[in-house]
PDB file of C-alpha atoms in Angstrom:
ATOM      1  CA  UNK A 273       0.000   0.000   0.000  1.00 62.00           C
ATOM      2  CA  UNK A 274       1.166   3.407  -0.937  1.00 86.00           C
ATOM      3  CA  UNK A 275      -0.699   5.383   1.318  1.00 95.00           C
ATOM      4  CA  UNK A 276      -0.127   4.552   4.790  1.00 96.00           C
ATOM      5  CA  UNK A 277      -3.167   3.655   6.654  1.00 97.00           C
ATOM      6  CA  UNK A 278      -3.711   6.237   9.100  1.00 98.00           C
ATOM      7  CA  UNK A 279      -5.237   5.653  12.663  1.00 98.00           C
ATOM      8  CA  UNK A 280      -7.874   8.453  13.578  1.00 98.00           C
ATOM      9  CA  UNK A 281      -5.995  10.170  16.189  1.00 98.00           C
ATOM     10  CA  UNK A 282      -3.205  10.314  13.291  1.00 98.00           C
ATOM     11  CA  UNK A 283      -6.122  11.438  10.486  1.00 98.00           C
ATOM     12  CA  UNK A 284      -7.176  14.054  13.059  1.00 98.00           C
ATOM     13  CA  UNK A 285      -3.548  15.199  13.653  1.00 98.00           C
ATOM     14  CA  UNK A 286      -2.895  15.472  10.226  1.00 98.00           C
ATOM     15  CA  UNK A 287      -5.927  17.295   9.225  1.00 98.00           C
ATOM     16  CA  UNK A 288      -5.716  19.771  12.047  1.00 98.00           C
ATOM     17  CA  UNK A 289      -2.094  20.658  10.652  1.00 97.00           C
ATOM     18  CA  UNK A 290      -3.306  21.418   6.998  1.00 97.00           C
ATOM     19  CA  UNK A 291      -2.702  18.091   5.764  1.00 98.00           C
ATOM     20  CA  UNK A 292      -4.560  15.818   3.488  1.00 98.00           C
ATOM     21  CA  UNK A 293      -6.331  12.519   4.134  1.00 98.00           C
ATOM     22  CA  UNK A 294      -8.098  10.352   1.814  1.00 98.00           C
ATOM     23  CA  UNK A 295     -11.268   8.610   3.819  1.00 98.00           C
ATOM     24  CA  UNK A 296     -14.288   6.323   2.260  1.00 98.00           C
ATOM     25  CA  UNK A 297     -17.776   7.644   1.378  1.00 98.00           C
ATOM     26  CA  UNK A 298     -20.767   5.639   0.384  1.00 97.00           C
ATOM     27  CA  UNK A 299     -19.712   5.821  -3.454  1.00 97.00           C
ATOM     28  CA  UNK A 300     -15.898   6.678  -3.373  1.00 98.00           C
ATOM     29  CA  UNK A 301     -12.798   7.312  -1.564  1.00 98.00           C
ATOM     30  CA  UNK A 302     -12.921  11.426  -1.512  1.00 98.00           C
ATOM     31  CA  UNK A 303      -9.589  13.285  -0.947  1.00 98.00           C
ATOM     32  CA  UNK A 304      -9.846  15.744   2.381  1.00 97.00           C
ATOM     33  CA  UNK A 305      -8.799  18.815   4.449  1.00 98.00           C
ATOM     34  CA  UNK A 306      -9.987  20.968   6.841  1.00 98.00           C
ATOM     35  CA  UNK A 307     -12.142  22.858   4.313  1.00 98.00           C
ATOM     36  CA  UNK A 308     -12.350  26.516   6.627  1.00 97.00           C
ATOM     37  CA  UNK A 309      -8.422  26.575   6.255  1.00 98.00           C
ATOM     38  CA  UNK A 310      -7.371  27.894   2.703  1.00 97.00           C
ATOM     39  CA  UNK A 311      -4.086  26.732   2.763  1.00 97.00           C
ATOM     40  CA  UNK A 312      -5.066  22.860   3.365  1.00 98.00           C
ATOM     41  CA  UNK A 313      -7.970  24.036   0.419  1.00 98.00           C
ATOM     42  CA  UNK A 314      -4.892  24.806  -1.789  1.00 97.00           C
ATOM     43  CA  UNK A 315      -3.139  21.846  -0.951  1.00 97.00           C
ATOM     44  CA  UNK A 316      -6.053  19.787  -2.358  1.00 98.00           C
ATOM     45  CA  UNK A 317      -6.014  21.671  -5.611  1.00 97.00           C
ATOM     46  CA  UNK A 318      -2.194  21.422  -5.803  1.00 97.00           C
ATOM     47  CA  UNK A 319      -2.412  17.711  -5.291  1.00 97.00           C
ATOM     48  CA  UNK A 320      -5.487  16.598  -7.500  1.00 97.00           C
ATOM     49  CA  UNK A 321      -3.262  18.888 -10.208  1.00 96.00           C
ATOM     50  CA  UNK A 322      -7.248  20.895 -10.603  1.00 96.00           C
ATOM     51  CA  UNK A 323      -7.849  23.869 -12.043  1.00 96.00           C
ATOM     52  CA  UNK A 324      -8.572  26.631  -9.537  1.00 94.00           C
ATOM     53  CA  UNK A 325     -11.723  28.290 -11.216  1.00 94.00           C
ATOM     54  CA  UNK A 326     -13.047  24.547 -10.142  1.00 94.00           C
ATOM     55  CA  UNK A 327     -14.867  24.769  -6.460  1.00 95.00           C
ATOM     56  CA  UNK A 328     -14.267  21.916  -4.221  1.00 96.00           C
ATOM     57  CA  UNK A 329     -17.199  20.280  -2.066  1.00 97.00           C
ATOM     58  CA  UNK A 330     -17.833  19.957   1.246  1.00 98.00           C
ATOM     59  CA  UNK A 331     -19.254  16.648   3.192  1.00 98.00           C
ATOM     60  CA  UNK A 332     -21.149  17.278   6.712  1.00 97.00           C
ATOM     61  CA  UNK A 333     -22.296  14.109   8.850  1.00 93.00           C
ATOM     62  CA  UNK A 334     -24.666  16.344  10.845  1.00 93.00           C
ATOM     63  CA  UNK A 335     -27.397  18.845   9.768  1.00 92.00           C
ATOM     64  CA  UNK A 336     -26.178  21.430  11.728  1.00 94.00           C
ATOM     65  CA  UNK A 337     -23.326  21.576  10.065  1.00 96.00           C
ATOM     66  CA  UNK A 338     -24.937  23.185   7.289  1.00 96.00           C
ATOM     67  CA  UNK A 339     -25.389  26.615   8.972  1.00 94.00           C
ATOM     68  CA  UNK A 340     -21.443  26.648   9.460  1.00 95.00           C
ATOM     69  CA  UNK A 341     -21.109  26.818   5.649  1.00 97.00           C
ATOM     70  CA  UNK A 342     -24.307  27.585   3.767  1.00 98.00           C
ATOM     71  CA  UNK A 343     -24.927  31.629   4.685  1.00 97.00           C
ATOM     72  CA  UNK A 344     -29.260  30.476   2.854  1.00 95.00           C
ATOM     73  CA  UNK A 345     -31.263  27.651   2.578  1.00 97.00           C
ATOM     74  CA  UNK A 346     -34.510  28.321   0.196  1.00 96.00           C
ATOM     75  CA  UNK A 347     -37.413  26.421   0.720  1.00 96.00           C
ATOM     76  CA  UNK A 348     -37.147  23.943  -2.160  1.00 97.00           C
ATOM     77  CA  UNK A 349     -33.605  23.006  -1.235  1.00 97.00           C
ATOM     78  CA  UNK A 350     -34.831  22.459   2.108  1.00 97.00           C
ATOM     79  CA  UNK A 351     -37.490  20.046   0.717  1.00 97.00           C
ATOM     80  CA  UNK A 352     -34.477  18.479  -1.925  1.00 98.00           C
ATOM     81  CA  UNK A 353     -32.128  17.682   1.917  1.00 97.00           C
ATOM     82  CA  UNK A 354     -35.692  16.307   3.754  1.00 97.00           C
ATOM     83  CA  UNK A 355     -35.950  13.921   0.605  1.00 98.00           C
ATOM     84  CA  UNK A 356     -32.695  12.439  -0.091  1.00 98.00           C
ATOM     85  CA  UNK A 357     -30.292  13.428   2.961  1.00 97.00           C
ATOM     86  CA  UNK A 358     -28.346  11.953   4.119  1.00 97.00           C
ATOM     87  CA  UNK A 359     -26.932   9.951   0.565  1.00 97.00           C
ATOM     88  CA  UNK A 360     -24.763  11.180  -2.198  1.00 97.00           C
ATOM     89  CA  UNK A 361     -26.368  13.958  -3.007  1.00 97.00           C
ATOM     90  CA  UNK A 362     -24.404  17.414  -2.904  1.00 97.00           C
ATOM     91  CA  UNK A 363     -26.217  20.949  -3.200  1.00 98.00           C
ATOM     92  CA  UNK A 364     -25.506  24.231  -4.330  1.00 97.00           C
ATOM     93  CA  UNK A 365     -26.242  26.934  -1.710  1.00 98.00           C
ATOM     94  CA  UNK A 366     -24.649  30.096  -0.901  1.00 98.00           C
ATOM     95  CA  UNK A 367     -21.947  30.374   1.176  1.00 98.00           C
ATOM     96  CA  UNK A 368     -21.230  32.155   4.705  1.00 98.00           C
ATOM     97  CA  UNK A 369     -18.415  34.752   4.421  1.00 97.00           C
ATOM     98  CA  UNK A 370     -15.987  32.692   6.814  1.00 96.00           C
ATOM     99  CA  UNK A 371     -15.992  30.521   4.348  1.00 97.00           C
ATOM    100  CA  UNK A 372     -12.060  30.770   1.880  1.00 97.00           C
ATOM    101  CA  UNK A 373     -12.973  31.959  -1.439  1.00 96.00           C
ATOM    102  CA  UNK A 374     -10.602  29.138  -2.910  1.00 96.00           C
ATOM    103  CA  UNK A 375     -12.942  26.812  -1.991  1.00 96.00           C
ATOM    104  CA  UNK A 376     -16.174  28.428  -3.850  1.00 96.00           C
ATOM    105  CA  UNK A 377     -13.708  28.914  -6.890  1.00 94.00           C
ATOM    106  CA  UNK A 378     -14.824  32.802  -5.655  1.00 95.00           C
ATOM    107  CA  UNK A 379     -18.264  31.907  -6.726  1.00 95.00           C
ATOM    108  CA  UNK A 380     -19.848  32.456  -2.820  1.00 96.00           C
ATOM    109  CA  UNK A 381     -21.725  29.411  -3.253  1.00 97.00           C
ATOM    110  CA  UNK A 382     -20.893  26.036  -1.725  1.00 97.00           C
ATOM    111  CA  UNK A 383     -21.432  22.026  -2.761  1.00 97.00           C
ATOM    112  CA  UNK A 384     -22.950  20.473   0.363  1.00 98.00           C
ATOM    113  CA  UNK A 385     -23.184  16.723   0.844  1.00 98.00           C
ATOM    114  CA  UNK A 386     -24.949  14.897   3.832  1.00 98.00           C
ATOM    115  CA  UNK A 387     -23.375  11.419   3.832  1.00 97.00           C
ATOM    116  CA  UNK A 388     -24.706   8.802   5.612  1.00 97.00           C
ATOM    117  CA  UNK A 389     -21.070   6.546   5.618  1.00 97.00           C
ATOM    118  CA  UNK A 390     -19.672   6.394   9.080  1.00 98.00           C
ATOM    119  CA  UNK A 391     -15.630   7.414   7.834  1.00 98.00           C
ATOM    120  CA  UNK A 392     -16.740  11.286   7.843  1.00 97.00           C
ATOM    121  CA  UNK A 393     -18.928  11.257  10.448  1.00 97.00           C
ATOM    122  CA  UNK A 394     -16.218   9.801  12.581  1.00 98.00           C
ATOM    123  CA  UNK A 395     -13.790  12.646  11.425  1.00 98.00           C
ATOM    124  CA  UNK A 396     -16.270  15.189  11.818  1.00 97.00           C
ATOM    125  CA  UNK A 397     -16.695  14.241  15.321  1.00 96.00           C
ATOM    126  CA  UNK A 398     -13.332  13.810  16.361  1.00 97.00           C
ATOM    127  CA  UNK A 399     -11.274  16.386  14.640  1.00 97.00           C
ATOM    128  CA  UNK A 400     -13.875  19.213  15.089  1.00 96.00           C
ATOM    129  CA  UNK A 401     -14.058  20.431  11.590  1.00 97.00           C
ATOM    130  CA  UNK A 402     -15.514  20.288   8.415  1.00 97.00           C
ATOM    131  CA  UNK A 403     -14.099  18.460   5.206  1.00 98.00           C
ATOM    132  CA  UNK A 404     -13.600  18.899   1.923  1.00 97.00           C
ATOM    133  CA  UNK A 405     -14.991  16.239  -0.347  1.00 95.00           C
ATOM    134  CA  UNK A 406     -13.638  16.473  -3.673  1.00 95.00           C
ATOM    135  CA  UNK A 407     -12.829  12.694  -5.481  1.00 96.00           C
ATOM    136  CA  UNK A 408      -9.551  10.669  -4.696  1.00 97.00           C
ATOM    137  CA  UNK A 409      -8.146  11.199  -8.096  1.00 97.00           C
ATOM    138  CA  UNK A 410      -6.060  13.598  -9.982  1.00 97.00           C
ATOM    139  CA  UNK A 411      -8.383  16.148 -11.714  1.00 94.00           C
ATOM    140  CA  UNK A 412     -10.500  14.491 -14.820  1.00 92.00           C
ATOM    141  CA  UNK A 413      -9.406  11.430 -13.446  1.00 94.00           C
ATOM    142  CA  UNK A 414     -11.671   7.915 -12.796  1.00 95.00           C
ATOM    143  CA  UNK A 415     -13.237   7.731  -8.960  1.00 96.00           C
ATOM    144  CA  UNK A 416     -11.969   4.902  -6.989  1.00 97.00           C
ATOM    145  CA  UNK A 417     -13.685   2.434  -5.326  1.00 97.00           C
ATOM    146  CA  UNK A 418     -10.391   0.325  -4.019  1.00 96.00           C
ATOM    147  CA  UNK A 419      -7.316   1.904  -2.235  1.00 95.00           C
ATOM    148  CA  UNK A 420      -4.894  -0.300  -5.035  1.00 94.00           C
ATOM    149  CA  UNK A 421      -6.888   1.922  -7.983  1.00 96.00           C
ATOM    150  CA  UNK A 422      -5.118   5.205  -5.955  1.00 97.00           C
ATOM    151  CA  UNK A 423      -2.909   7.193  -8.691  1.00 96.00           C
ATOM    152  CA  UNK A 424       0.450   7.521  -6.986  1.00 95.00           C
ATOM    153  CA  UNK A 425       1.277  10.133  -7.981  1.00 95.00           C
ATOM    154  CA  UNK A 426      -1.497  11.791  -5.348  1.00 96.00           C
ATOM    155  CA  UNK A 427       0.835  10.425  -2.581  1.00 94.00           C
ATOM    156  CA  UNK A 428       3.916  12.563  -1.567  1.00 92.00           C
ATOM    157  CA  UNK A 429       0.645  15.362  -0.888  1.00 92.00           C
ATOM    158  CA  UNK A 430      -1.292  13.096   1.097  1.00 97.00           C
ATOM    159  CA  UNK A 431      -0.888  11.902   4.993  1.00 98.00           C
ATOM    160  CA  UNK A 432      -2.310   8.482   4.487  1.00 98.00           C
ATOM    161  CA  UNK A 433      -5.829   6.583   3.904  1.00 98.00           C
ATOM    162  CA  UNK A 434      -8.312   6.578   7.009  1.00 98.00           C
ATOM    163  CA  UNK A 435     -10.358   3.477   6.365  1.00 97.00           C
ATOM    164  CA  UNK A 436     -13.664   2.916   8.710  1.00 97.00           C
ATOM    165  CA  UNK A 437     -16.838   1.403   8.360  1.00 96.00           C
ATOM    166  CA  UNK A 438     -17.834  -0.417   5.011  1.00 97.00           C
ATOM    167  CA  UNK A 439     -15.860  -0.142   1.732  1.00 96.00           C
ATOM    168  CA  UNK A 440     -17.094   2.509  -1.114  1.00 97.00           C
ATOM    169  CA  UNK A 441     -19.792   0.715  -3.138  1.00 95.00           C
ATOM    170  CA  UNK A 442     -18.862   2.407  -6.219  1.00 96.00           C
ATOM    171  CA  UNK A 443     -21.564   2.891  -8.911  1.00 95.00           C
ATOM    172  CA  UNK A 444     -22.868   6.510 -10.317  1.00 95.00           C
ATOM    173  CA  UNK A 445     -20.985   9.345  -8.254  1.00 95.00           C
ATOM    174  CA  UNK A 446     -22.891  11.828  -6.164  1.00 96.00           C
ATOM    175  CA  UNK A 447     -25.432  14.029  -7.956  1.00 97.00           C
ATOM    176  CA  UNK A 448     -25.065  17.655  -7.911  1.00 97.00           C
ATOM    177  CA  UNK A 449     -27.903  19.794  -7.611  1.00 97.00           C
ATOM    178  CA  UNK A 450     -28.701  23.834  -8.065  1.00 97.00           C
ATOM    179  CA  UNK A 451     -31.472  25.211  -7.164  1.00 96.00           C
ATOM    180  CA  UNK A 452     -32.129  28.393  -9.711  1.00 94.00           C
ATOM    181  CA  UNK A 453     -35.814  30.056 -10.332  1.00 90.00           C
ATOM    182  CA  UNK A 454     -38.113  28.874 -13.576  1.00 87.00           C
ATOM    183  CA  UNK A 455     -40.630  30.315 -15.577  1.00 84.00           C
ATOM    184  CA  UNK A 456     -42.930  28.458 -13.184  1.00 87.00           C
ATOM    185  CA  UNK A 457     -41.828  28.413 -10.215  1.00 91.00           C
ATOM    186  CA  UNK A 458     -38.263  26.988  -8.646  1.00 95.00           C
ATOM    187  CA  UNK A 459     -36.729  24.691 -10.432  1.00 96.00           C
ATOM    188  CA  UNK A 460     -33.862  21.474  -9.493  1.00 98.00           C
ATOM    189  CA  UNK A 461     -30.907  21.779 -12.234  1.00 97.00           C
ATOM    190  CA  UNK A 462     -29.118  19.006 -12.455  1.00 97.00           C
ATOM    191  CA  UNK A 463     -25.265  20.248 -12.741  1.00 96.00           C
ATOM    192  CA  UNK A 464     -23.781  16.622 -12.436  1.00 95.00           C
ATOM    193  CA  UNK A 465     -26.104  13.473 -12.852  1.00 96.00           C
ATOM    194  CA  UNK A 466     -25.597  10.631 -10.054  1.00 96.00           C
ATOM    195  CA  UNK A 467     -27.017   8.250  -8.111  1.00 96.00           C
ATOM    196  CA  UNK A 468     -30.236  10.351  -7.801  1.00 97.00           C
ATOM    197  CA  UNK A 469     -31.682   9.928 -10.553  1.00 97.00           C
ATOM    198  CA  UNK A 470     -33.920  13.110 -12.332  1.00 97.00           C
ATOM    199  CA  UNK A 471     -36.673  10.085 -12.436  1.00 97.00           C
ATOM    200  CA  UNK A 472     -36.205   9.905  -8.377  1.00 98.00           C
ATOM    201  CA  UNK A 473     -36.475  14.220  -8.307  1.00 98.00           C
ATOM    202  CA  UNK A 474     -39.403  13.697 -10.516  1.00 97.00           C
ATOM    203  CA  UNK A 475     -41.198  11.362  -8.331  1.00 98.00           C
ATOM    204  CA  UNK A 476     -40.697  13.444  -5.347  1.00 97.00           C
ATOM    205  CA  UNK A 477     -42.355  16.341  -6.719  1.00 97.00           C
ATOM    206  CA  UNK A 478     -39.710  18.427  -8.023  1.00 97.00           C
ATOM    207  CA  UNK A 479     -39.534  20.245 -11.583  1.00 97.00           C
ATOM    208  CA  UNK A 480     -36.146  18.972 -12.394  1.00 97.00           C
ATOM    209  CA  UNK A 481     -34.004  20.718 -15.725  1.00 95.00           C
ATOM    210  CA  UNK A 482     -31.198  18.301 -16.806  1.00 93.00           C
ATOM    211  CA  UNK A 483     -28.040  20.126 -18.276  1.00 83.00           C
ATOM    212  CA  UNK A 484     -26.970  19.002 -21.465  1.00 68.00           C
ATOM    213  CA  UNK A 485     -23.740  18.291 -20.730  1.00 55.00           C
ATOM    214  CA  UNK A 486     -21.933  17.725 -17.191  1.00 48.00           C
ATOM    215  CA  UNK A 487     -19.817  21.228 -16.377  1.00 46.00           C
ATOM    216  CA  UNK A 488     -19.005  20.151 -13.377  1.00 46.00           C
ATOM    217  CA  UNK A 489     -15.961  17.947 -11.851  1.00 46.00           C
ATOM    218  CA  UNK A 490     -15.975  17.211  -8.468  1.00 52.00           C
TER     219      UNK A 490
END
């Protein structure tokens, strides 16, 4: 193995001084740092080699969590989270000052994304912060569902692989979801198609708008 397998006092330690740690969602392994800390945030971009005009998600394991990044929730995203959170789901919202510009790509909004795997809820609770989410891979780069898939050349930026709790399942990524307003009414966009499917939006009562083409790499 490559990266070394990191206990989670270690992870914690590592994260707390800037560092990087890959950790295990429900769909992928997901490359993290303390996302309020632009310097780790740079680190991330520096290591997946990723353009900077590119924002970088966030994962919480707790709803409160939201109100420490998202500055608004509107009513239909609310309804979007009570449907499908927690899962691999991540939503645009805007973002609360505090939170480094490098991370929104200077946008001021935020990718949020409740996951229900145990790895980041673990880290959340134990390190005290909140963590970046983007994909374990160098930038346009396949996801990875097993630690031996890992491009090596993400190593020499990364403190090590925190593995807990069951093994990525792989599959469709996360989607990614915008809420914007329609002629109608609000509308879901559909910025990166996923696991939840515009059928599954659809069937929960949303008006759902699928992009043409994916714009987004998480």
């Amino acid at each position: 193995m490559i990266f070394p397998r990191l206990t989670l006092e270690e992870a914690c330690a590592a994260l707390r001084e800037g560092r990087a740690v890959i950790y295990p969602t429900e769909t992928f392994y997901a490359l993290g740092c303390d996302a309020m800390n632009p310097d780790a945030v740079g680190l991330i971009f520096s290591i997946k080699r990723r353009a900077l005009h590119l924002p970088l998600p966030v994962i919480i394991s707790r709803r409160e969590d939201l109100n420490t990044v998202a500055a608004f929730v509107s009513e239909t995203a609310f309804n979007v989270m009570e449907a499908f959170w927690p899962g691999p789901l991540s939503v645009i919202l805007p973002a609360r000052p505090e939170v480094p510009d490098l991370l929104t790509a200077g946008a001021g909004r935020i990718a949020v994304r409740y996951s229900p795997h145990p790895a980041p809820a673990v880290l959340r609770e134990d390190c005290g912060l909140i963590l970046s989410a983007s994909s374990a891979n160098l930038s346009g780069g396949a996801s990875v569902a097993v630690p031996a898939d890992l491009a090596p050349e993400l190593a020499p930026g990364v403190a090590g692989i925190f593995e807990h709790g069951p093994a990525p399942h792989g599959g469709l990524p996360s989607s990614v979801l915008d809420v914007v307003d329609g002629r109608d009414g609000p509308v879901v966009r559909i910025l990166r198609p996923g696991a939840i499917s515009a059928e599954a939006l659809r069937s929960a009562g949303f008006a759902v708008e699928e992009m043409e083409k994916d714009h987004r790499t998480l």
